[in-house]
Short mmCIF file of C-alpha atoms in Angstrom, two decimals:
data_model
loop_
_atom_site.label_atom_id
_atom_site.label_comp_id
_atom_site.label_asym_id
_atom_site.label_seq_id
_atom_site.Cartn_x
_atom_site.Cartn_y
_atom_site.Cartn_z
CA UNK A 1 -12.08 -7.95 -21.34
CA UNK A 2 -10.02 -9.81 -23.90
CA UNK A 3 -6.26 -10.04 -23.81
CA UNK A 4 -4.48 -7.03 -25.38
CA UNK A 5 -7.34 -5.85 -27.56
CA UNK A 6 -5.77 -3.33 -29.95
CA UNK A 7 -9.00 -2.06 -31.51
CA UNK A 8 -8.70 1.36 -29.82
CA UNK A 9 -9.19 4.39 -32.05
CA UNK A 10 -8.62 7.01 -29.33
CA UNK A 11 -5.79 7.59 -26.87
CA UNK A 12 -7.72 5.68 -24.24
CA UNK A 13 -6.89 2.27 -22.85
CA UNK A 14 -9.44 -0.42 -22.16
CA UNK A 15 -9.26 -2.74 -19.16
CA UNK A 16 -8.07 -6.28 -19.73
CA UNK A 17 -6.98 -9.24 -17.70
CA UNK A 18 -3.38 -10.14 -18.38
CA UNK A 19 -2.21 -6.65 -19.31
CA UNK A 20 1.39 -7.85 -18.91
CA UNK A 21 0.70 -11.22 -20.55
CA UNK A 22 0.46 -14.54 -18.76
CA UNK A 23 2.23 -13.47 -15.60
CA UNK A 24 2.08 -17.05 -14.33
CA UNK A 25 5.17 -17.60 -16.48
CA UNK A 26 7.17 -15.47 -13.99
CA UNK A 27 6.85 -18.19 -11.36
CA UNK A 28 9.50 -20.66 -10.28
CA UNK A 29 7.38 -22.18 -7.52
CA UNK A 30 3.61 -22.61 -7.41
CA UNK A 31 1.18 -22.56 -4.48
CA UNK A 32 -0.47 -25.90 -3.79
CA UNK A 33 -3.72 -25.83 -1.86
CA UNK A 34 -4.66 -28.60 0.57
CA UNK A 35 -8.45 -28.40 1.13
CA UNK A 36 -8.25 -30.79 4.08
CA UNK A 37 -6.38 -28.15 6.12
CA UNK A 38 -8.31 -25.04 4.96
CA UNK A 39 -10.38 -23.46 7.76
CA UNK A 40 -13.18 -22.38 5.40
CA UNK A 41 -13.43 -25.84 3.81
CA UNK A 42 -13.43 -27.50 7.23
CA UNK A 43 -16.14 -25.16 8.49
CA UNK A 44 -18.08 -25.57 5.24
CA UNK A 45 -18.95 -21.85 5.19
CA UNK A 46 -17.20 -18.54 4.42
CA UNK A 47 -14.41 -18.11 7.00
CA UNK A 48 -10.85 -16.81 7.33
CA UNK A 49 -10.17 -15.69 3.69
CA UNK A 50 -6.71 -14.38 4.62
CA UNK A 51 -5.26 -15.70 1.32
CA UNK A 52 -7.91 -13.82 -0.65
CA UNK A 53 -7.42 -10.56 1.27
CA UNK A 54 -3.61 -10.51 1.02
CA UNK A 55 -3.11 -11.77 -2.55
CA UNK A 56 -1.43 -8.84 -4.36
CA UNK A 57 -2.62 -10.15 -7.70
CA UNK A 58 -6.23 -10.94 -6.84
CA UNK A 59 -5.96 -14.47 -8.26
CA UNK A 60 -7.65 -16.13 -5.29
CA UNK A 61 -11.45 -15.90 -5.18
CA UNK A 62 -13.50 -15.17 -2.07
CA UNK A 63 -15.00 -18.64 -2.15
CA UNK A 64 -14.82 -21.66 0.11
CA UNK A 65 -12.10 -23.90 -1.33
CA UNK A 66 -11.05 -21.44 -4.04
CA UNK A 67 -8.30 -22.55 -6.38
CA UNK A 68 -5.46 -20.18 -7.30
CA UNK A 69 -5.62 -18.91 -10.91
CA UNK A 70 -2.23 -20.24 -12.03
CA UNK A 71 -2.36 -18.44 -15.39
CA UNK A 72 -1.64 -15.15 -13.62
CA UNK A 73 -0.30 -16.12 -10.16
CA UNK A 74 3.24 -14.66 -9.98
CA UNK A 75 4.25 -17.12 -7.26
CA UNK A 76 5.17 -14.60 -4.56
CA UNK A 77 4.14 -16.98 -1.77
CA UNK A 78 2.33 -14.40 0.38
CA UNK A 79 -0.70 -16.75 0.66
CA UNK A 80 1.55 -19.40 2.23
CA UNK A 81 2.77 -16.93 4.85
CA UNK A 82 -0.64 -15.51 5.80
CA UNK A 83 -2.52 -18.84 5.92
CA UNK A 84 -3.10 -19.56 9.63
CA UNK A 85 -3.57 -23.32 9.13
CA UNK A 86 -0.72 -24.12 6.73
CA UNK A 87 -3.12 -25.20 3.97
CA UNK A 88 -0.95 -23.75 1.20
CA UNK A 89 2.61 -24.80 0.35
CA UNK A 90 4.95 -23.74 -2.45
CA UNK A 91 6.15 -26.53 -4.73
CA UNK A 92 8.68 -26.19 -7.57
CA UNK A 93 7.30 -25.71 -11.06
CA UNK A 94 7.84 -28.77 -13.29
CA UNK A 95 10.81 -28.43 -15.67
CA UNK A 96 9.81 -27.35 -19.17
CA UNK A 97 10.37 -29.83 -21.98
CA UNK B 1 -17.35 -0.44 14.03
CA UNK B 2 -14.26 -1.80 12.35
CA UNK B 3 -14.72 -3.89 9.21
CA UNK B 4 -13.61 -7.54 9.30
CA UNK B 5 -11.87 -9.38 6.48
CA UNK B 6 -15.03 -11.45 5.87
CA UNK B 7 -17.03 -8.26 5.32
CA UNK B 8 -14.73 -6.80 2.65
CA UNK B 9 -16.49 -6.61 -0.74
CA UNK B 10 -15.85 -9.38 -3.23
CA UNK B 11 -15.90 -7.11 -6.28
CA UNK B 12 -12.42 -6.56 -7.79
CA UNK B 13 -11.46 -3.40 -9.67
CA UNK B 14 -7.82 -4.32 -10.19
CA UNK B 15 -7.30 -7.11 -12.71
CA UNK B 16 -4.82 -10.00 -12.51
CA UNK B 17 -1.91 -10.30 -14.89
CA UNK B 18 -0.73 -6.73 -14.31
CA UNK B 19 2.82 -5.43 -14.54
CA UNK B 20 3.59 -5.11 -10.79
CA UNK B 21 6.42 -7.22 -9.36
CA UNK B 22 5.62 -10.50 -7.58
CA UNK B 23 4.75 -9.80 -3.96
CA UNK B 24 4.24 -6.04 -4.45
CA UNK B 25 2.35 -4.57 -1.50
CA UNK B 26 0.88 -1.95 -3.81
CA UNK B 27 -1.34 -4.65 -5.33
CA UNK B 28 -2.80 -5.48 -1.92
CA UNK B 29 -3.23 -1.79 -1.08
CA UNK B 30 -4.79 -0.80 -4.41
CA UNK B 31 -7.25 -3.70 -4.30
CA UNK B 32 -8.63 -2.60 -0.95
CA UNK B 33 -8.56 1.12 -1.77
CA UNK B 34 -10.64 0.43 -4.90
CA UNK B 35 -13.01 -1.82 -2.94
CA UNK B 36 -13.59 1.01 -0.46
CA UNK B 37 -14.23 3.45 -3.31
CA UNK B 38 -16.60 0.95 -4.93
CA UNK B 39 -15.17 1.86 -8.32
CA UNK B 40 -16.83 5.28 -8.16
CA UNK B 41 -13.68 7.31 -8.67
CA UNK B 42 -11.22 8.88 -11.10
CA UNK B 43 -7.52 8.36 -10.50
CA UNK B 44 -4.73 10.83 -11.28
CA UNK B 45 -1.38 9.05 -11.20
CA UNK B 46 2.08 10.51 -11.86
CA UNK B 47 5.17 8.54 -12.89
CA UNK B 48 5.53 5.81 -10.29
CA UNK B 49 5.26 2.05 -9.79
CA UNK B 50 1.52 2.62 -9.85
CA UNK B 51 1.65 3.79 -13.49
CA UNK B 52 3.41 0.52 -14.27
CA UNK B 53 0.70 -1.40 -12.45
CA UNK B 54 -1.99 0.62 -14.24
CA UNK B 55 -0.80 -0.68 -17.59
CA UNK B 56 0.38 0.38 -21.00
CA UNK B 57 -1.67 1.68 -23.95
CA UNK B 58 -3.95 0.27 -25.40
CA UNK B 59 -4.75 -1.81 -22.33
CA UNK B 60 -5.09 -1.10 -18.64
CA UNK B 61 -5.30 -3.38 -15.64
CA UNK B 62 -7.86 -1.38 -13.66
CA UNK B 63 -11.59 -1.12 -14.24
CA UNK B 64 -11.78 2.57 -13.34
CA UNK B 65 -10.99 5.86 -15.16
CA UNK B 66 -7.28 6.47 -14.74
CA UNK B 67 -5.30 9.50 -15.90
CA UNK B 68 -1.53 9.39 -16.16
CA UNK B 69 -0.10 12.83 -15.39
CA UNK B 70 3.41 14.30 -15.30
CA UNK B 71 5.52 13.91 -12.19
CA UNK B 72 5.13 17.28 -10.41
CA UNK B 73 1.50 17.88 -11.34
CA UNK B 74 -0.54 15.34 -9.37
CA UNK B 75 -2.13 17.86 -6.98
CA UNK B 76 -2.87 20.30 -9.81
CA UNK B 77 -4.32 17.61 -12.10
CA UNK B 78 -6.56 16.30 -9.33
CA UNK B 79 -7.72 19.86 -8.55
CA UNK B 80 -8.69 20.23 -12.20
CA UNK B 81 -10.57 16.93 -12.24
CA UNK B 82 -12.47 17.94 -9.10
CA UNK B 83 -13.35 21.35 -10.58
CA UNK B 84 -14.52 19.68 -13.80
CA UNK B 85 -16.75 17.22 -11.94
CA UNK B 86 -18.22 20.08 -9.93
CA UNK B 87 -19.00 22.00 -13.13
CA UNK B 88 -20.94 19.07 -14.60
CA UNK B 89 -22.63 18.28 -11.29
CA UNK B 90 -21.00 14.92 -10.70
CA UNK B 91 -19.56 15.48 -7.26
CA UNK B 92 -20.64 11.96 -6.26
CA UNK B 93 -17.48 10.72 -8.01
CA UNK B 94 -14.38 10.80 -5.81
CA UNK B 95 -11.21 12.16 -7.36
CA UNK B 96 -8.22 10.21 -6.09
CA UNK B 97 -4.64 11.31 -6.63
CA UNK B 98 -2.27 8.47 -5.92
CA UNK B 99 1.49 8.88 -6.06
CA UNK B 100 4.64 7.34 -4.68
CA UNK B 101 6.79 8.86 -1.97
CA UNK B 102 9.10 10.50 -4.53
CA UNK B 103 6.13 12.00 -6.35
CA UNK B 104 4.76 13.26 -3.04
CA UNK B 105 7.57 14.15 -0.66
CA UNK B 106 9.99 15.50 -3.27
CA UNK B 107 8.70 16.23 -6.76
CA UNK B 108 4.97 16.67 -6.23
CA UNK B 109 4.95 18.57 -2.96
CA UNK B 110 4.40 22.08 -4.33
CA UNK B 111 1.30 21.12 -6.33
CA UNK B 112 -0.01 19.09 -3.40
CA UNK B 113 0.64 21.90 -0.92
CA UNK B 114 -1.07 24.40 -3.24
CA UNK B 115 -4.09 22.15 -3.64
CA UNK B 116 -4.32 21.55 0.12
CA UNK B 117 -4.13 25.30 0.74
CA UNK B 118 -7.12 25.78 -1.62
CA UNK B 119 -8.74 22.75 0.06
CA UNK B 120 -9.40 21.25 -3.39
CA UNK B 121 -11.90 18.42 -3.25
CA UNK B 122 -9.90 15.20 -3.66
CA UNK B 123 -8.34 12.33 -1.79
CA UNK B 124 -4.56 12.16 -2.06
CA UNK B 125 -2.96 8.80 -1.31
CA UNK B 126 0.80 8.54 -1.06
CA UNK B 127 2.11 4.98 -1.10
CA UNK B 128 5.45 5.11 0.58
CA UNK B 129 7.96 2.48 -0.53
CA UNK B 130 10.71 4.72 0.80
CA UNK B 131 12.68 5.32 -2.44
CA UNK B 132 12.19 5.79 -6.19
CA UNK B 133 11.57 2.08 -6.76
CA UNK B 134 10.18 2.28 -10.29
CA UNK B 135 13.41 3.76 -11.70
CA UNK B 136 15.73 1.47 -9.73
CA UNK B 137 15.79 2.37 -6.03
CA UNK B 138 17.11 5.91 -5.89
CA UNK B 139 17.03 7.73 -2.56
CA UNK B 140 13.98 9.91 -1.85
CA UNK B 141 13.04 12.31 0.92
CA UNK B 142 11.15 9.44 2.47
CA UNK B 143 14.06 6.96 2.62
CA UNK B 144 14.86 6.15 6.27
CA UNK B 145 18.25 6.79 7.83
CA UNK B 146 20.77 4.00 7.29
CA UNK B 147 19.00 2.53 4.23
CA UNK B 148 21.18 1.87 1.21
CA UNK B 149 19.88 2.85 -2.20
CA UNK B 150 21.67 3.19 -5.54
CA UNK B 151 22.26 6.89 -4.88
CA UNK B 152 23.37 6.85 -1.24
CA UNK B 153 26.92 6.31 0.08
CA UNK B 154 27.92 2.71 0.88
CA UNK B 155 27.01 3.21 4.54
CA UNK B 156 23.45 4.28 3.70
CA UNK B 157 21.44 7.46 3.94
CA UNK B 158 22.58 9.99 6.54
CA UNK B 159 19.30 11.87 7.08
CA UNK B 160 15.99 10.97 8.67
CA UNK B 161 12.93 10.65 6.48
CA UNK B 162 10.43 13.46 5.98
CA UNK B 163 7.24 13.23 7.98
CA UNK B 164 4.86 14.07 5.13
CA UNK B 165 1.57 13.51 7.05
CA UNK B 166 2.81 16.14 9.50
CA UNK B 167 3.53 18.58 6.68
CA UNK B 168 -0.01 17.97 5.43
CA UNK B 169 -1.40 18.45 8.91
CA UNK B 170 0.05 21.95 8.94
CA UNK B 171 -2.32 22.77 6.05
CA UNK B 172 -5.31 22.22 8.34
CA UNK B 173 -7.06 19.79 5.99
CA UNK B 174 -10.11 17.81 7.21
CA UNK B 175 -8.68 14.28 7.14
CA UNK B 176 -5.22 12.77 7.42
CA UNK B 177 -4.48 9.10 7.95
CA UNK B 178 -1.63 6.63 7.77
CA UNK B 179 -2.17 3.04 6.69
CA UNK B 180 -0.40 -0.16 5.71
CA UNK B 181 -1.63 -2.92 3.35
CA UNK B 182 -0.70 -5.49 6.01
CA UNK B 183 -3.78 -4.15 7.84
CA UNK B 184 -6.28 -4.18 4.95
CA UNK B 185 -9.41 -3.63 7.03
CA UNK B 186 -7.87 -0.56 8.68
CA UNK B 187 -6.91 0.76 5.22
CA UNK B 188 -10.42 0.03 3.91
CA UNK B 189 -12.12 1.83 6.81
CA UNK B 190 -9.89 4.88 6.45
CA UNK B 191 -10.56 5.22 2.71
CA UNK B 192 -14.29 4.81 3.41
CA UNK B 193 -14.10 7.58 6.01
CA UNK B 194 -12.10 9.83 3.68
CA UNK B 195 -14.62 9.37 0.86
CA UNK B 196 -17.37 10.67 3.15
CA UNK B 197 -15.57 13.99 3.63
CA UNK B 198 -15.20 17.09 1.48
CA UNK B 199 -12.00 19.00 0.77
CA UNK B 200 -8.42 17.76 0.57
CA UNK B 201 -7.89 14.47 2.34
CA UNK B 202 -4.46 12.93 2.69
CA UNK B 203 -3.49 9.31 3.29
CA UNK B 204 0.02 7.96 3.72
CA UNK B 205 0.29 4.23 3.04
CA UNK B 206 3.46 2.33 3.89
CA UNK B 207 4.27 0.01 0.97
CA UNK B 208 6.95 -2.64 1.63
CA UNK B 209 8.91 -3.33 -1.57
CA UNK B 210 10.61 -6.75 -1.89
CA UNK B 211 13.09 -5.66 -4.56
CA UNK B 212 14.03 -2.29 -3.10
CA UNK B 213 14.07 -3.24 0.57
CA UNK B 214 15.70 -6.55 -0.37
CA UNK B 215 13.64 -9.18 1.36
CA UNK B 216 11.92 -12.31 -0.08
CA UNK B 217 8.62 -11.52 -1.87
CA UNK B 218 6.70 -13.87 0.43
CA UNK B 219 7.49 -11.65 3.46
CA UNK B 220 5.77 -8.48 2.17
CA UNK B 221 2.84 -8.70 4.58
CA UNK B 222 5.10 -9.68 7.48
CA UNK B 223 7.40 -6.71 6.76
CA UNK B 224 4.48 -4.29 6.87
CA UNK B 225 3.37 -5.79 10.18
CA UNK B 226 6.90 -5.51 11.56
CA UNK B 227 7.10 -1.86 10.51
CA UNK B 228 4.07 -1.17 12.68
CA UNK B 229 5.32 -3.42 15.54
CA UNK B 230 8.59 -1.49 15.85
CA UNK B 231 6.97 1.91 15.27
CA UNK B 232 8.70 2.76 11.99
CA UNK B 233 5.12 3.17 10.79
CA UNK B 234 2.46 4.40 13.19
CA UNK B 235 -1.18 3.88 12.27
CA UNK B 236 -3.28 6.90 13.13
CA UNK B 237 -5.87 9.28 11.76
CA UNK B 238 -6.47 12.98 12.30
CA UNK B 239 -10.11 13.82 11.78
CA UNK B 240 -10.85 17.56 11.84
CA UNK B 241 -7.81 18.09 14.06
CA UNK B 242 -8.57 15.23 16.48
CA UNK B 243 -5.71 12.72 16.67
CA UNK B 244 -6.42 9.03 17.21
CA UNK B 245 -4.23 5.93 17.08
CA UNK B 246 -5.91 3.07 15.22
CA UNK B 247 -5.72 -0.68 14.68
CA UNK B 248 -2.47 -2.38 15.75
CA UNK B 249 -0.77 0.87 16.87
CA UNK B 250 -3.65 1.52 19.25
CA UNK B 251 -3.21 -1.98 20.73
CA UNK B 252 0.54 -1.50 21.03
CA UNK B 253 0.01 1.73 22.94
CA UNK B 254 -2.42 0.01 25.31
CA UNK B 255 -0.28 -3.10 25.80
CA UNK B 256 2.80 -1.07 26.53
CA UNK B 257 5.26 -0.72 23.83
CA UNK B 258 7.02 -1.35 20.61
CA UNK B 259 9.34 -4.17 19.61
CA UNK B 260 13.05 -3.43 19.22
CA UNK B 261 13.97 -1.83 15.91
CA UNK B 262 16.62 -4.51 15.25
CA UNK B 263 13.91 -7.13 14.51
CA UNK B 264 12.74 -4.97 11.61
CA UNK B 265 16.18 -4.05 10.31
CA UNK B 266 17.77 -7.52 10.33
CA UNK B 267 15.70 -9.17 7.52
CA UNK B 268 16.10 -6.23 5.11
CA UNK B 269 19.05 -6.15 2.71
CA UNK B 270 18.93 -2.36 2.43
CA UNK B 271 19.96 -2.04 6.10
CA UNK B 272 22.79 -4.59 5.83
CA UNK B 273 25.89 -3.41 7.63
CA UNK B 274 24.05 -0.50 9.28
CA UNK B 275 26.26 1.02 11.99
CA UNK B 276 25.23 0.63 15.64
CA UNK B 277 25.30 4.38 16.05
CA UNK B 278 22.86 4.84 13.15
CA UNK B 279 20.51 2.19 14.57
CA UNK B 280 20.51 4.08 17.89
CA UNK B 281 19.77 7.34 16.03
CA UNK B 282 16.83 5.73 14.25
CA UNK B 283 15.56 4.12 17.46
CA UNK B 284 15.69 7.50 19.23
CA UNK B 285 13.83 9.14 16.33
CA UNK B 286 11.13 6.42 16.45
CA UNK B 287 10.81 6.66 20.25
CA UNK B 288 10.38 10.42 20.07
CA UNK B 289 7.65 10.12 17.45
CA UNK B 290 5.93 7.27 19.30
CA UNK B 291 5.83 9.19 22.60
CA UNK B 292 4.42 12.19 20.75
CA UNK B 293 1.69 10.03 19.20
CA UNK B 294 0.77 8.45 22.54
CA UNK B 295 0.54 11.91 24.12
CA UNK B 296 -1.63 13.22 21.31
CA UNK B 297 -3.85 10.14 21.41
CA UNK B 298 -4.37 10.62 25.18
CA UNK B 299 -5.20 14.30 24.62
CA UNK B 300 -7.76 13.28 22.02
CA UNK B 301 -9.43 10.89 24.50
CA UNK B 302 -9.59 13.48 27.27
#
């Protein structure tokens, strides 16, 4: 699944990650994850996973202490809202040079 | 036994970096629908936000076969796919037709009605974002009263929305359900149940739209929950004619009642400046429907 592989000879598309490019560029704020507050990290076993279930982009993995894939995260902030322990906060993206 | 979030499969069939807007509820819904199907499906999709999400040639953002069809033909195209799979003996693959509310309630209804009358073997999922969002928020048959779109008068739509699941119920099909991505396990269970049945199955999924409904993208899940809390969306299923409230709607019926409609209307820009009289109209419409659902649920239990 490479990015925008144009080797197709038929009128059929092939699946690829980043079909619309690096959608992380759409963001103005980014989610920051605080493992110390995460219920799954604190329990040390699979638990909660609200952020994973509600992420519209699927950029959060179903793993204990999963990081957000910032290459494709569009920065909607749903994970912040659904997290029951306040382990995720939105912080402004750094200004580009 | 209802599935829990922890039990939902890890496998993803929708890929990140797709073309959907930030905070689109369709992404949440599609992820869980595809998880329930286990990737063993063929999609027929007409012009809609879902086509945008599905991607542009030569790439696609889903790991399943996906056919883009013309706007009014979804039901017919899915019938054809189902007939083709039957002919080659691959009826283990589920044909899924998935369209928006415009493509279902307005433009696609004749093909869908025809297919349901023939009881063609596919699952039809309508994701209802309550207007033609992909083309810039034009009013559809599913837009609620009082909502402002780019093609309604300044004071909002004057008519109530169509009750499409009820239209589909009149066809006597084996399975009808409503769902909302804010309740992913309920959605997952309903798709699972639908896959296990033969004939035309219809699901109506409420899909809150941050840009069209005019609320911050972070509130998508909350908005879906609110829709159920106030009864604008009622979660139920009709299995071989037997009506049953499910998930949060079931709890609300047991615990005695809905929240006031105003809590749902206030955060949405599309309802800004809605007249008191219109709010009362909508509340009365919701109350009527809710009482009907409670009655039918009680009849089902008896």
